[in-house]
Amino acid sequence: MTITSRSSHQRKERDRTNAVLHALVQLGPGPHKSRDIAPLTTMNEEEVRRRLLQLRKAKLCHRPRFGHWELLPAPTTPTGVPGLVHPSTTTLLDVALLLEALHRRTQQAVLLHTYSPVTSERLCIAVAGTHDVSLRHKLAFTPGAVDRLRQAPLDSDAPGLAILANLAGHDTPLRDDLRRIRTARVALTESPLPGWILVSVPLRRLPGAPATPGAEPRVVAAVSIMAPDHAQGDPLVAYGRLMHNAVQAAIETSVVISHPRFATAPAA
């Protein structure tokens, strides 16, 4: 077996196990029978049971009684900034994994904004790393900063501009700043919190969400790192490259599920 074929086989195996994990997430709290999990995947019940045993070994689920499977509760994490995530949000497992990975790599707060076509606002739908004591303290003493990070017009700052620059078709004329953002594939502005900057890249599909084969999707969101403004020049360029690479890897390796029950729409 060549390296390429082995890598392809490993990815297929991982994706099938992740599909069973997604099925448990979609079924919600409580124990579920394997025969109820299998229809939410493309696998038969026997293979689903084998994947469930792998998940149990990884301490992601357990079997409270024979034939029933249940997700283990997520480990307790430090409390983040209250009110920062928009209340209409529906959690996507792969999105949370992406943001946590970016936070671990950068040690900075990471935010994901989608947008509302009705109000032309960007909406924060997920965060990671906002439990930092210094960040929480500064947000608490900056009136309105949390509100503006949660929800603001698209042209307010980097996440909205990264979305706005990529909403129009490639043949549509753009103003100079949006054209530069689209070419650079990164937006950089001051954040609503004085002393911090936002570095944002566009996202054309949420990891774990379904995709239309052969179609070039329009931008659906922006991933942002909120960094202290003393991080200038090369570090910010590196943040942009890091986010591009992480986003691409997350989309390529996450499970693309076509079953209607898995089609989670962004907040709007």
PDB file of C-alpha atoms in Angstrom:
ATOM      1  CA  MET A   1       0.000   0.000   0.000  1.00  0.00           C
ATOM      2  CA  THR A   2       1.430   3.395  -1.018  1.00  0.00           C
ATOM      3  CA  ILE A   3       1.606   6.417   1.298  1.00  0.00           C
ATOM      4  CA  THR A   4      -1.148   8.124  -0.702  1.00  0.00           C
ATOM      5  CA  SER A   5      -3.523   5.160  -0.606  1.00  0.00           C
ATOM      6  CA  ARG A   6      -2.797   4.581   3.089  1.00  0.00           C
ATOM      7  CA  SER A   7      -3.558   8.244   3.842  1.00  0.00           C
ATOM      8  CA  SER A   8      -6.799   8.020   1.845  1.00  0.00           C
ATOM      9  CA  HIS A   9      -7.808   4.869   3.735  1.00  0.00           C
ATOM     10  CA  GLN A  10      -7.041   6.469   7.106  1.00  0.00           C
ATOM     11  CA  ARG A  11      -9.105   9.537   6.225  1.00  0.00           C
ATOM     12  CA  LYS A  12     -12.033   7.344   5.154  1.00  0.00           C
ATOM     13  CA  GLU A  13     -11.852   5.387   8.401  1.00  0.00           C
ATOM     14  CA  ARG A  14     -11.691   8.583  10.464  1.00  0.00           C
ATOM     15  CA  ASP A  15     -14.582  10.158   8.575  1.00  0.00           C
ATOM     16  CA  ARG A  16     -16.805   7.127   9.181  1.00  0.00           C
ATOM     17  CA  THR A  17     -16.083   7.152  12.900  1.00  0.00           C
ATOM     18  CA  ASN A  18     -16.710  10.905  13.004  1.00  0.00           C
ATOM     19  CA  ALA A  19     -20.030  10.370  11.185  1.00  0.00           C
ATOM     20  CA  VAL A  20     -21.188   8.151  14.058  1.00  0.00           C
ATOM     21  CA  LEU A  21     -20.069  10.798  16.542  1.00  0.00           C
ATOM     22  CA  HIS A  22     -22.081  13.424  14.625  1.00  0.00           C
ATOM     23  CA  ALA A  23     -25.110  11.130  14.705  1.00  0.00           C
ATOM     24  CA  LEU A  24     -24.900  10.938  18.502  1.00  0.00           C
ATOM     25  CA  VAL A  25     -24.601  14.734  18.675  1.00  0.00           C
ATOM     26  CA  GLN A  26     -27.691  15.149  16.491  1.00  0.00           C
ATOM     27  CA  LEU A  27     -29.743  12.652  18.512  1.00  0.00           C
ATOM     28  CA  GLY A  28     -29.047  14.700  21.632  1.00  0.00           C
ATOM     29  CA  PRO A  29     -28.643  13.803  25.322  1.00  0.00           C
ATOM     30  CA  GLY A  30     -29.508  10.386  26.675  1.00  0.00           C
ATOM     31  CA  PRO A  31     -28.822   6.797  25.589  1.00  0.00           C
ATOM     32  CA  HIS A  32     -29.624   5.760  22.004  1.00  0.00           C
ATOM     33  CA  LYS A  33     -29.837   2.352  20.361  1.00  0.00           C
ATOM     34  CA  SER A  34     -27.379   1.545  17.587  1.00  0.00           C
ATOM     35  CA  ARG A  35     -30.317   0.773  15.298  1.00  0.00           C
ATOM     36  CA  ASP A  36     -31.447   4.408  15.722  1.00  0.00           C
ATOM     37  CA  ILE A  37     -27.941   5.741  15.096  1.00  0.00           C
ATOM     38  CA  ALA A  38     -27.299   3.743  11.904  1.00  0.00           C
ATOM     39  CA  PRO A  39     -29.977   5.467   9.719  1.00  0.00           C
ATOM     40  CA  LEU A  40     -28.221   8.816  10.298  1.00  0.00           C
ATOM     41  CA  THR A  41     -25.079   7.440   8.666  1.00  0.00           C
ATOM     42  CA  THR A  42     -24.265   5.571   5.454  1.00  0.00           C
ATOM     43  CA  MET A  43     -23.253   2.436   7.411  1.00  0.00           C
ATOM     44  CA  ASN A  44     -25.011  -0.707   8.527  1.00  0.00           C
ATOM     45  CA  GLU A  45     -25.712  -1.380  12.190  1.00  0.00           C
ATOM     46  CA  GLU A  46     -22.790  -3.771  12.625  1.00  0.00           C
ATOM     47  CA  GLU A  47     -20.264  -1.218  11.390  1.00  0.00           C
ATOM     48  CA  VAL A  48     -21.872   1.504  13.510  1.00  0.00           C
ATOM     49  CA  ARG A  49     -21.410  -0.675  16.609  1.00  0.00           C
ATOM     50  CA  ARG A  50     -17.734  -1.115  15.729  1.00  0.00           C
ATOM     51  CA  ARG A  51     -17.315   2.658  15.431  1.00  0.00           C
ATOM     52  CA  LEU A  52     -19.134   3.160  18.723  1.00  0.00           C
ATOM     53  CA  LEU A  53     -16.612   0.862  20.411  1.00  0.00           C
ATOM     54  CA  GLN A  54     -13.830   3.053  19.004  1.00  0.00           C
ATOM     55  CA  LEU A  55     -15.531   6.141  20.402  1.00  0.00           C
ATOM     56  CA  ARG A  56     -15.900   4.472  23.777  1.00  0.00           C
ATOM     57  CA  LYS A  57     -12.207   3.587  23.769  1.00  0.00           C
ATOM     58  CA  ALA A  58     -11.471   7.269  23.032  1.00  0.00           C
ATOM     59  CA  LYS A  59     -13.684   8.217  26.026  1.00  0.00           C
ATOM     60  CA  LEU A  60     -16.132  10.125  23.816  1.00  0.00           C
ATOM     61  CA  CYS A  61     -19.140   7.920  24.575  1.00  0.00           C
ATOM     62  CA  HIS A  62     -20.125   5.098  26.888  1.00  0.00           C
ATOM     63  CA  ARG A  63     -22.613   2.211  27.004  1.00  0.00           C
ATOM     64  CA  PRO A  64     -24.897   2.696  30.036  1.00  0.00           C
ATOM     65  CA  ARG A  65     -26.579  -0.627  29.266  1.00  0.00           C
ATOM     66  CA  PHE A  66     -26.349  -3.249  26.565  1.00  0.00           C
ATOM     67  CA  GLY A  67     -27.340  -1.962  23.115  1.00  0.00           C
ATOM     68  CA  HIS A  68     -27.535   1.685  24.237  1.00  0.00           C
ATOM     69  CA  TRP A  69     -24.933   4.380  23.629  1.00  0.00           C
ATOM     70  CA  GLU A  70     -24.563   7.861  25.058  1.00  0.00           C
ATOM     71  CA  LEU A  71     -22.174  10.769  24.565  1.00  0.00           C
ATOM     72  CA  LEU A  72     -19.979  11.503  27.550  1.00  0.00           C
ATOM     73  CA  PRO A  73     -20.417  15.051  28.878  1.00  0.00           C
ATOM     74  CA  ALA A  74     -17.789  17.494  27.664  1.00  0.00           C
ATOM     75  CA  PRO A  75     -15.058  18.212  30.221  1.00  0.00           C
ATOM     76  CA  THR A  76     -15.520  21.346  32.250  1.00  0.00           C
ATOM     77  CA  THR A  77     -13.823  24.348  30.638  1.00  0.00           C
ATOM     78  CA  PRO A  78     -13.153  27.838  32.023  1.00  0.00           C
ATOM     79  CA  THR A  79     -16.033  30.240  31.647  1.00  0.00           C
ATOM     80  CA  GLY A  80     -15.905  32.524  28.629  1.00  0.00           C
ATOM     81  CA  VAL A  81     -17.241  36.051  28.195  1.00  0.00           C
ATOM     82  CA  PRO A  82     -21.015  36.083  28.840  1.00  0.00           C
ATOM     83  CA  GLY A  83     -23.154  37.526  26.057  1.00  0.00           C
ATOM     84  CA  LEU A  84     -20.448  37.330  23.384  1.00  0.00           C
ATOM     85  CA  VAL A  85     -22.083  34.536  21.352  1.00  0.00           C
ATOM     86  CA  HIS A  86     -25.333  35.388  19.566  1.00  0.00           C
ATOM     87  CA  PRO A  87     -28.296  33.597  21.235  1.00  0.00           C
ATOM     88  CA  SER A  88     -29.626  32.142  17.953  1.00  0.00           C
ATOM     89  CA  THR A  89     -26.501  30.026  17.504  1.00  0.00           C
ATOM     90  CA  THR A  90     -26.610  26.290  16.739  1.00  0.00           C
ATOM     91  CA  THR A  91     -23.370  24.568  17.728  1.00  0.00           C
ATOM     92  CA  LEU A  92     -21.382  22.651  15.120  1.00  0.00           C
ATOM     93  CA  LEU A  93     -18.885  20.166  16.517  1.00  0.00           C
ATOM     94  CA  ASP A  94     -16.230  20.662  13.813  1.00  0.00           C
ATOM     95  CA  VAL A  95     -16.423  24.450  14.159  1.00  0.00           C
ATOM     96  CA  ALA A  96     -15.643  24.202  17.872  1.00  0.00           C
ATOM     97  CA  LEU A  97     -12.696  21.904  17.133  1.00  0.00           C
ATOM     98  CA  LEU A  98     -11.337  24.378  14.556  1.00  0.00           C
ATOM     99  CA  LEU A  99     -11.562  27.357  16.905  1.00  0.00           C
ATOM    100  CA  GLU A 100      -9.996  25.466  19.796  1.00  0.00           C
ATOM    101  CA  ALA A 101      -7.134  24.353  17.538  1.00  0.00           C
ATOM    102  CA  LEU A 102      -6.488  27.960  16.462  1.00  0.00           C
ATOM    103  CA  HIS A 103      -6.581  29.116  20.078  1.00  0.00           C
ATOM    104  CA  ARG A 104      -4.043  26.468  21.096  1.00  0.00           C
ATOM    105  CA  ARG A 105      -1.719  27.503  18.247  1.00  0.00           C
ATOM    106  CA  THR A 106      -1.938  31.264  18.845  1.00  0.00           C
ATOM    107  CA  GLN A 107      -2.925  31.596  22.531  1.00  0.00           C
ATOM    108  CA  GLN A 108      -5.288  34.365  21.391  1.00  0.00           C
ATOM    109  CA  ALA A 109      -9.077  34.657  21.496  1.00  0.00           C
ATOM    110  CA  VAL A 110     -10.688  33.252  18.328  1.00  0.00           C
ATOM    111  CA  LEU A 111     -14.142  34.263  17.065  1.00  0.00           C
ATOM    112  CA  LEU A 112     -16.393  33.034  14.283  1.00  0.00           C
ATOM    113  CA  HIS A 113     -18.866  35.462  12.719  1.00  0.00           C
ATOM    114  CA  THR A 114     -21.559  34.631  10.209  1.00  0.00           C
ATOM    115  CA  TYR A 115     -23.888  37.254   8.746  1.00  0.00           C
ATOM    116  CA  SER A 116     -27.552  38.101   8.445  1.00  0.00           C
ATOM    117  CA  PRO A 117     -28.659  39.002   4.899  1.00  0.00           C
ATOM    118  CA  VAL A 118     -31.759  40.614   6.435  1.00  0.00           C
ATOM    119  CA  THR A 119     -29.963  43.139   8.654  1.00  0.00           C
ATOM    120  CA  SER A 120     -26.539  43.184   6.895  1.00  0.00           C
ATOM    121  CA  GLU A 121     -24.885  42.507  10.251  1.00  0.00           C
ATOM    122  CA  ARG A 122     -22.157  40.116  11.282  1.00  0.00           C
ATOM    123  CA  LEU A 123     -23.101  37.826  14.180  1.00  0.00           C
ATOM    124  CA  CYS A 124     -20.702  36.011  16.515  1.00  0.00           C
ATOM    125  CA  ILE A 125     -21.740  32.352  16.580  1.00  0.00           C
ATOM    126  CA  ALA A 126     -18.748  30.674  18.289  1.00  0.00           C
ATOM    127  CA  VAL A 127     -15.642  31.579  20.291  1.00  0.00           C
ATOM    128  CA  ALA A 128     -12.576  29.964  21.848  1.00  0.00           C
ATOM    129  CA  GLY A 129     -10.047  31.311  24.321  1.00  0.00           C
ATOM    130  CA  THR A 130     -12.233  34.082  25.735  1.00  0.00           C
ATOM    131  CA  HIS A 131     -11.776  32.780  29.281  1.00  0.00           C
ATOM    132  CA  ASP A 132      -8.493  34.740  29.537  1.00  0.00           C
ATOM    133  CA  VAL A 133      -8.703  36.804  32.735  1.00  0.00           C
ATOM    134  CA  SER A 134      -7.019  39.882  31.240  1.00  0.00           C
ATOM    135  CA  LEU A 135      -9.338  39.888  28.220  1.00  0.00           C
ATOM    136  CA  ARG A 136     -12.444  39.409  30.379  1.00  0.00           C
ATOM    137  CA  HIS A 137     -11.366  42.256  32.648  1.00  0.00           C
ATOM    138  CA  LYS A 138     -10.837  44.674  29.754  1.00  0.00           C
ATOM    139  CA  LEU A 139     -14.136  43.732  28.129  1.00  0.00           C
ATOM    140  CA  ALA A 140     -15.951  44.218  31.430  1.00  0.00           C
ATOM    141  CA  PHE A 141     -14.587  47.754  31.741  1.00  0.00           C
ATOM    142  CA  THR A 142     -15.199  48.769  28.109  1.00  0.00           C
ATOM    143  CA  PRO A 143     -18.894  49.609  27.752  1.00  0.00           C
ATOM    144  CA  GLY A 144     -20.479  48.150  24.629  1.00  0.00           C
ATOM    145  CA  ALA A 145     -17.408  46.151  23.505  1.00  0.00           C
ATOM    146  CA  VAL A 146     -19.062  42.768  24.040  1.00  0.00           C
ATOM    147  CA  ASP A 147     -22.219  43.920  22.245  1.00  0.00           C
ATOM    148  CA  ARG A 148     -20.220  45.184  19.241  1.00  0.00           C
ATOM    149  CA  LEU A 149     -18.162  41.995  19.048  1.00  0.00           C
ATOM    150  CA  ARG A 150     -21.353  39.933  19.151  1.00  0.00           C
ATOM    151  CA  GLN A 151     -23.300  41.908  16.531  1.00  0.00           C
ATOM    152  CA  ALA A 152     -22.422  44.868  14.288  1.00  0.00           C
ATOM    153  CA  PRO A 153     -22.829  46.118  10.691  1.00  0.00           C
ATOM    154  CA  LEU A 154     -20.730  44.249   8.137  1.00  0.00           C
ATOM    155  CA  ASP A 155     -18.542  47.269   7.356  1.00  0.00           C
ATOM    156  CA  SER A 156     -17.642  47.840  11.032  1.00  0.00           C
ATOM    157  CA  ASP A 157     -14.393  45.874  11.251  1.00  0.00           C
ATOM    158  CA  ALA A 158     -12.296  42.975   9.956  1.00  0.00           C
ATOM    159  CA  PRO A 159     -14.728  40.024  10.258  1.00  0.00           C
ATOM    160  CA  GLY A 160     -17.528  41.895   8.518  1.00  0.00           C
ATOM    161  CA  LEU A 161     -15.190  43.271   5.855  1.00  0.00           C
ATOM    162  CA  ALA A 162     -13.760  39.799   5.169  1.00  0.00           C
ATOM    163  CA  ILE A 163     -17.319  38.576   4.581  1.00  0.00           C
ATOM    164  CA  LEU A 164     -18.371  41.644   2.593  1.00  0.00           C
ATOM    165  CA  ALA A 165     -15.353  41.450   0.275  1.00  0.00           C
ATOM    166  CA  ASN A 166     -16.281  37.902  -0.711  1.00  0.00           C
ATOM    167  CA  LEU A 167     -20.072  38.085  -0.922  1.00  0.00           C
ATOM    168  CA  ALA A 168     -20.151  39.538  -4.444  1.00  0.00           C
ATOM    169  CA  GLY A 169     -19.235  37.558  -7.554  1.00  0.00           C
ATOM    170  CA  HIS A 170     -15.716  37.850  -8.924  1.00  0.00           C
ATOM    171  CA  ASP A 171     -16.908  39.998 -11.838  1.00  0.00           C
ATOM    172  CA  THR A 172     -18.623  42.511  -9.554  1.00  0.00           C
ATOM    173  CA  PRO A 173     -16.720  45.829  -9.122  1.00  0.00           C
ATOM    174  CA  LEU A 174     -15.556  46.414  -5.550  1.00  0.00           C
ATOM    175  CA  ARG A 175     -14.361  49.488  -3.725  1.00  0.00           C
ATOM    176  CA  ASP A 176     -10.587  49.634  -3.223  1.00  0.00           C
ATOM    177  CA  ASP A 177     -10.425  48.414   0.385  1.00  0.00           C
ATOM    178  CA  LEU A 178     -12.651  45.403  -0.308  1.00  0.00           C
ATOM    179  CA  ARG A 179     -10.691  44.536  -3.445  1.00  0.00           C
ATOM    180  CA  ARG A 180      -7.440  44.548  -1.444  1.00  0.00           C
ATOM    181  CA  ILE A 181      -9.011  42.327   1.236  1.00  0.00           C
ATOM    182  CA  ARG A 182     -10.265  39.862  -1.366  1.00  0.00           C
ATOM    183  CA  THR A 183      -6.836  39.709  -3.023  1.00  0.00           C
ATOM    184  CA  ALA A 184      -4.969  39.317   0.287  1.00  0.00           C
ATOM    185  CA  ARG A 185      -7.635  36.904   1.652  1.00  0.00           C
ATOM    186  CA  VAL A 186      -7.285  38.568   5.044  1.00  0.00           C
ATOM    187  CA  ALA A 187      -8.734  41.673   6.739  1.00  0.00           C
ATOM    188  CA  LEU A 188      -7.096  43.619   9.549  1.00  0.00           C
ATOM    189  CA  THR A 189      -8.692  46.384  11.636  1.00  0.00           C
ATOM    190  CA  GLU A 190      -8.887  47.670  15.183  1.00  0.00           C
ATOM    191  CA  SER A 191     -11.370  45.759  17.313  1.00  0.00           C
ATOM    192  CA  PRO A 192     -14.236  47.215  19.381  1.00  0.00           C
ATOM    193  CA  LEU A 193     -11.926  46.680  22.368  1.00  0.00           C
ATOM    194  CA  PRO A 194      -9.262  49.450  22.451  1.00  0.00           C
ATOM    195  CA  GLY A 195      -5.733  48.078  22.322  1.00  0.00           C
ATOM    196  CA  TRP A 196      -6.714  44.945  20.408  1.00  0.00           C
ATOM    197  CA  ILE A 197      -6.852  44.159  16.699  1.00  0.00           C
ATOM    198  CA  LEU A 198      -8.896  41.716  14.645  1.00  0.00           C
ATOM    199  CA  VAL A 199      -7.261  39.557  11.982  1.00  0.00           C
ATOM    200  CA  SER A 200      -9.970  37.858   9.898  1.00  0.00           C
ATOM    201  CA  VAL A 201     -10.139  35.386   7.019  1.00  0.00           C
ATOM    202  CA  PRO A 202     -13.253  34.394   5.024  1.00  0.00           C
ATOM    203  CA  LEU A 203     -14.826  30.963   5.360  1.00  0.00           C
ATOM    204  CA  ARG A 204     -16.788  29.482   2.449  1.00  0.00           C
ATOM    205  CA  ARG A 205     -18.139  26.455   4.304  1.00  0.00           C
ATOM    206  CA  LEU A 206     -18.493  25.684   7.982  1.00  0.00           C
ATOM    207  CA  PRO A 207     -16.521  22.540   8.849  1.00  0.00           C
ATOM    208  CA  GLY A 208     -18.951  19.661   9.256  1.00  0.00           C
ATOM    209  CA  ALA A 209     -21.708  21.362   7.255  1.00  0.00           C
ATOM    210  CA  PRO A 210     -22.961  19.928   3.935  1.00  0.00           C
ATOM    211  CA  ALA A 211     -21.525  21.153   0.651  1.00  0.00           C
ATOM    212  CA  THR A 212     -22.915  21.162  -2.890  1.00  0.00           C
ATOM    213  CA  PRO A 213     -20.653  19.015  -5.105  1.00  0.00           C
ATOM    214  CA  GLY A 214     -18.998  20.996  -7.890  1.00  0.00           C
ATOM    215  CA  ALA A 215     -20.286  24.369  -6.678  1.00  0.00           C
ATOM    216  CA  GLU A 216     -18.125  27.260  -5.524  1.00  0.00           C
ATOM    217  CA  PRO A 217     -19.904  28.360  -2.332  1.00  0.00           C
ATOM    218  CA  ARG A 218     -20.246  32.001  -1.369  1.00  0.00           C
ATOM    219  CA  VAL A 219     -18.640  33.101   1.844  1.00  0.00           C
ATOM    220  CA  VAL A 220     -20.674  32.099   4.903  1.00  0.00           C
ATOM    221  CA  ALA A 221     -18.532  33.342   7.777  1.00  0.00           C
ATOM    222  CA  ALA A 222     -15.237  34.809   8.938  1.00  0.00           C
ATOM    223  CA  VAL A 223     -12.731  33.406  11.424  1.00  0.00           C
ATOM    224  CA  SER A 224     -10.924  36.039  13.487  1.00  0.00           C
ATOM    225  CA  ILE A 225      -8.080  36.203  15.956  1.00  0.00           C
ATOM    226  CA  MET A 226      -8.235  39.061  18.447  1.00  0.00           C
ATOM    227  CA  ALA A 227      -4.653  39.995  19.294  1.00  0.00           C
ATOM    228  CA  PRO A 228      -3.086  42.807  21.359  1.00  0.00           C
ATOM    229  CA  ASP A 229      -2.121  45.698  19.074  1.00  0.00           C
ATOM    230  CA  HIS A 230       1.586  45.360  19.936  1.00  0.00           C
ATOM    231  CA  ALA A 231       1.586  42.278  17.681  1.00  0.00           C
ATOM    232  CA  GLN A 232       2.359  44.125  14.457  1.00  0.00           C
ATOM    233  CA  GLY A 233       3.918  43.308  11.097  1.00  0.00           C
ATOM    234  CA  ASP A 234       5.128  39.732  10.596  1.00  0.00           C
ATOM    235  CA  PRO A 235       3.161  38.176  13.497  1.00  0.00           C
ATOM    236  CA  LEU A 236      -0.104  39.399  11.978  1.00  0.00           C
ATOM    237  CA  VAL A 237       0.845  38.082   8.530  1.00  0.00           C
ATOM    238  CA  ALA A 238       1.663  34.766  10.195  1.00  0.00           C
ATOM    239  CA  TYR A 239      -1.743  34.739  11.923  1.00  0.00           C
ATOM    240  CA  GLY A 240      -3.446  35.190   8.551  1.00  0.00           C
ATOM    241  CA  ARG A 241      -1.478  32.348   6.952  1.00  0.00           C
ATOM    242  CA  LEU A 242      -2.072  30.113   9.959  1.00  0.00           C
ATOM    243  CA  MET A 243      -5.825  30.689   9.811  1.00  0.00           C
ATOM    244  CA  HIS A 244      -5.966  30.041   6.053  1.00  0.00           C
ATOM    245  CA  ASN A 245      -4.137  26.746   6.460  1.00  0.00           C
ATOM    246  CA  ALA A 246      -6.159  25.656   9.501  1.00  0.00           C
ATOM    247  CA  VAL A 247      -9.484  26.525   7.865  1.00  0.00           C
ATOM    248  CA  GLN A 248      -8.580  24.643   4.680  1.00  0.00           C
ATOM    249  CA  ALA A 249      -7.419  21.588   6.616  1.00  0.00           C
ATOM    250  CA  ALA A 250     -10.547  21.593   8.798  1.00  0.00           C
ATOM    251  CA  ILE A 251     -12.859  21.728   5.777  1.00  0.00           C
ATOM    252  CA  GLU A 252     -10.984  18.992   3.931  1.00  0.00           C
ATOM    253  CA  THR A 253     -10.895  16.576   6.867  1.00  0.00           C
ATOM    254  CA  SER A 254     -14.315  17.194   8.438  1.00  0.00           C
ATOM    255  CA  VAL A 255     -17.265  14.971   7.647  1.00  0.00           C
ATOM    256  CA  VAL A 256     -19.506  16.314   4.885  1.00  0.00           C
ATOM    257  CA  ILE A 257     -22.925  14.929   5.738  1.00  0.00           C
ATOM    258  CA  SER A 258     -25.791  15.015   3.255  1.00  0.00           C
ATOM    259  CA  HIS A 259     -28.568  13.689   5.513  1.00  0.00           C
ATOM    260  CA  PRO A 260     -31.204  16.462   6.062  1.00  0.00           C
ATOM    261  CA  ARG A 261     -30.987  16.113   9.849  1.00  0.00           C
ATOM    262  CA  PHE A 262     -27.371  17.247   9.683  1.00  0.00           C
ATOM    263  CA  ALA A 263     -27.954  20.355   7.618  1.00  0.00           C
ATOM    264  CA  THR A 264     -27.328  23.049  10.222  1.00  0.00           C
ATOM    265  CA  ALA A 265     -27.768  26.588   8.897  1.00  0.00           C
ATOM    266  CA  PRO A 266     -25.681  29.539  10.146  1.00  0.00           C
ATOM    267  CA  ALA A 267     -27.346  31.982  12.506  1.00  0.00           C
ATOM    268  CA  ALA A 268     -29.237  34.698  10.680  1.00  0.00           C
TER     269      ALA A 268
END
